[in-house]
Each structure stands twice: as C-alpha cells, then as structure tokens.
Amino acid sequence: MNENITLNNSEWCMMEELWQEQPKTLMQLVHKMKEKQGWSKSTTSTVLRRMQEKGCVRYEEGEKARNYFTDLNREEVVLKETRAFLDRAFGGSLGLLVNTFVGGSQLTKEELEELREILHKEI
C-alpha cells in the first residue's frame, strides 16, 4: 500500500462498498451512495475520480460500463489509519488509548471481556 494514501470519510464509504464486492460499475456505486449517503451521481463521480487520482481505485473497461476495483487491502488500510490516529491523538501510546476508554467507562462489560481475551492470547 502506498504509505501516502489517506482516506477521508467519503472515500471510506466508497472503499467499504468496493471491499464488500468488486468490481462495481459507476451506476452500482451511484445507487449505493445515494441509498447510504444521499449523494447525487455527480458527487459519486467526483469522489471516484479523486480516488482514481490518488491511486485508491482503478477501472477496467467492461462491455457496457467501466468496472471499478481497488487494489488496497482493507486490513492494511485499517492498520495504517489506526496507527496514524494513535500517533496523532495519543502520542503513539496504545496504553493511553485503552486507559482513556477504560477510565472513562466507555467500554461495556462485553468489550472489557473481549479486551481481556485479546490480551491473554498467545502470540
């Protein structure tokens, strides 16, 4: 993954659609984005064009329409974005992030148990 690629909220929405199933045509994306975000066709087209320019998506010519794909791996993008958030908001400290949630009673009992299980996993 290109280390310089970052996704804004609109791009995340588009990527989620492509990660669920690809390829998708412009009109399939237009319908999904209208349903989920209330976007017009021109908004979807603009976001898609900008994502092409950034290297997030590509297209191949189909019989009737362009088929849009992404070569970005969801897990890699999530990890990169999470690391960037952790660095920006918590000075890179995972402990501070967890302490903020635990100390602020932001986690449910189920989430705390899940966290315990994760921490006790053998690596």
PDB file of N, CA and C in Angstrom, residues 17 21 23-33 66-67:
ATOM      1  N   GLU A  17     -17.783  -0.073   0.075  1.00  0.00           N
ATOM      2  CA  GLU A  17     -18.591  -0.691  -0.979  1.00  0.00           C
ATOM      3  C   GLU A  17     -17.747  -1.597  -1.863  1.00  0.00           C
ATOM      4  N   GLU A  21     -17.729  -5.995  -2.318  1.00  0.00           N
ATOM      5  CA  GLU A  21     -17.857  -6.731  -3.584  1.00  0.00           C
ATOM      6  C   GLU A  21     -17.315  -5.873  -4.712  1.00  0.00           C
ATOM      7  N   PRO A  23     -15.850  -6.262  -8.987  1.00  0.00           N
ATOM      8  CA  PRO A  23     -15.968  -4.860  -9.370  1.00  0.00           C
ATOM      9  C   PRO A  23     -17.395  -4.360  -9.247  1.00  0.00           C
ATOM     10  N   LYS A  24     -17.521  -3.045  -9.293  1.00  0.00           N
ATOM     11  CA  LYS A  24     -18.818  -2.393  -9.353  1.00  0.00           C
ATOM     12  C   LYS A  24     -18.756  -1.338 -10.443  1.00  0.00           C
ATOM     13  N   THR A  25     -19.868  -1.159 -11.112  1.00  0.00           N
ATOM     14  CA  THR A  25     -19.954  -0.118 -12.132  1.00  0.00           C
ATOM     15  C   THR A  25     -20.256   1.216 -11.459  1.00  0.00           C
ATOM     16  N   LEU A  26     -20.097   2.282 -12.226  1.00  0.00           N
ATOM     17  CA  LEU A  26     -20.422   3.602 -11.708  1.00  0.00           C
ATOM     18  C   LEU A  26     -21.871   3.644 -11.225  1.00  0.00           C
ATOM     19  N   MET A  27     -22.792   3.118 -12.012  1.00  0.00           N
ATOM     20  CA  MET A  27     -24.198   3.192 -11.627  1.00  0.00           C
ATOM     21  C   MET A  27     -24.499   2.363 -10.388  1.00  0.00           C
ATOM     22  N   GLN A  28     -23.823   1.235 -10.202  1.00  0.00           N
ATOM     23  CA  GLN A  28     -23.996   0.467  -8.964  1.00  0.00           C
ATOM     24  C   GLN A  28     -23.519   1.294  -7.767  1.00  0.00           C
ATOM     25  N   LEU A  29     -22.389   1.965  -7.936  1.00  0.00           N
ATOM     26  CA  LEU A  29     -21.883   2.813  -6.862  1.00  0.00           C
ATOM     27  C   LEU A  29     -22.782   4.018  -6.627  1.00  0.00           C
ATOM     28  N   VAL A  30     -23.305   4.600  -7.706  1.00  0.00           N
ATOM     29  CA  VAL A  30     -24.225   5.734  -7.570  1.00  0.00           C
ATOM     30  C   VAL A  30     -25.443   5.329  -6.743  1.00  0.00           C
ATOM     31  N   HIS A  31     -26.038   4.175  -7.056  1.00  0.00           N
ATOM     32  CA  HIS A  31     -27.218   3.721  -6.312  1.00  0.00           C
ATOM     33  C   HIS A  31     -26.896   3.465  -4.838  1.00  0.00           C
ATOM     34  N   LYS A  32     -25.761   2.840  -4.562  1.00  0.00           N
ATOM     35  CA  LYS A  32     -25.362   2.546  -3.182  1.00  0.00           C
ATOM     36  C   LYS A  32     -25.091   3.829  -2.406  1.00  0.00           C
ATOM     37  N   MET A  33     -24.393   4.767  -3.027  1.00  0.00           N
ATOM     38  CA  MET A  33     -24.054   6.010  -2.332  1.00  0.00           C
ATOM     39  C   MET A  33     -25.280   6.899  -2.128  1.00  0.00           C
ATOM     40  N   ARG A  66     -17.622   0.849 -17.291  1.00  0.00           N
ATOM     41  CA  ARG A  66     -16.361   0.646 -16.588  1.00  0.00           C
ATOM     42  C   ARG A  66     -16.626  -0.144 -15.305  1.00  0.00           C
ATOM     43  N   ASN A  67     -15.705  -1.027 -15.011  1.00  0.00           N
ATOM     44  CA  ASN A  67     -15.765  -1.800 -13.772  1.00  0.00           C
ATOM     45  C   ASN A  67     -14.690  -1.261 -12.832  1.00  0.00           C
TER      46      ASN A  67
END
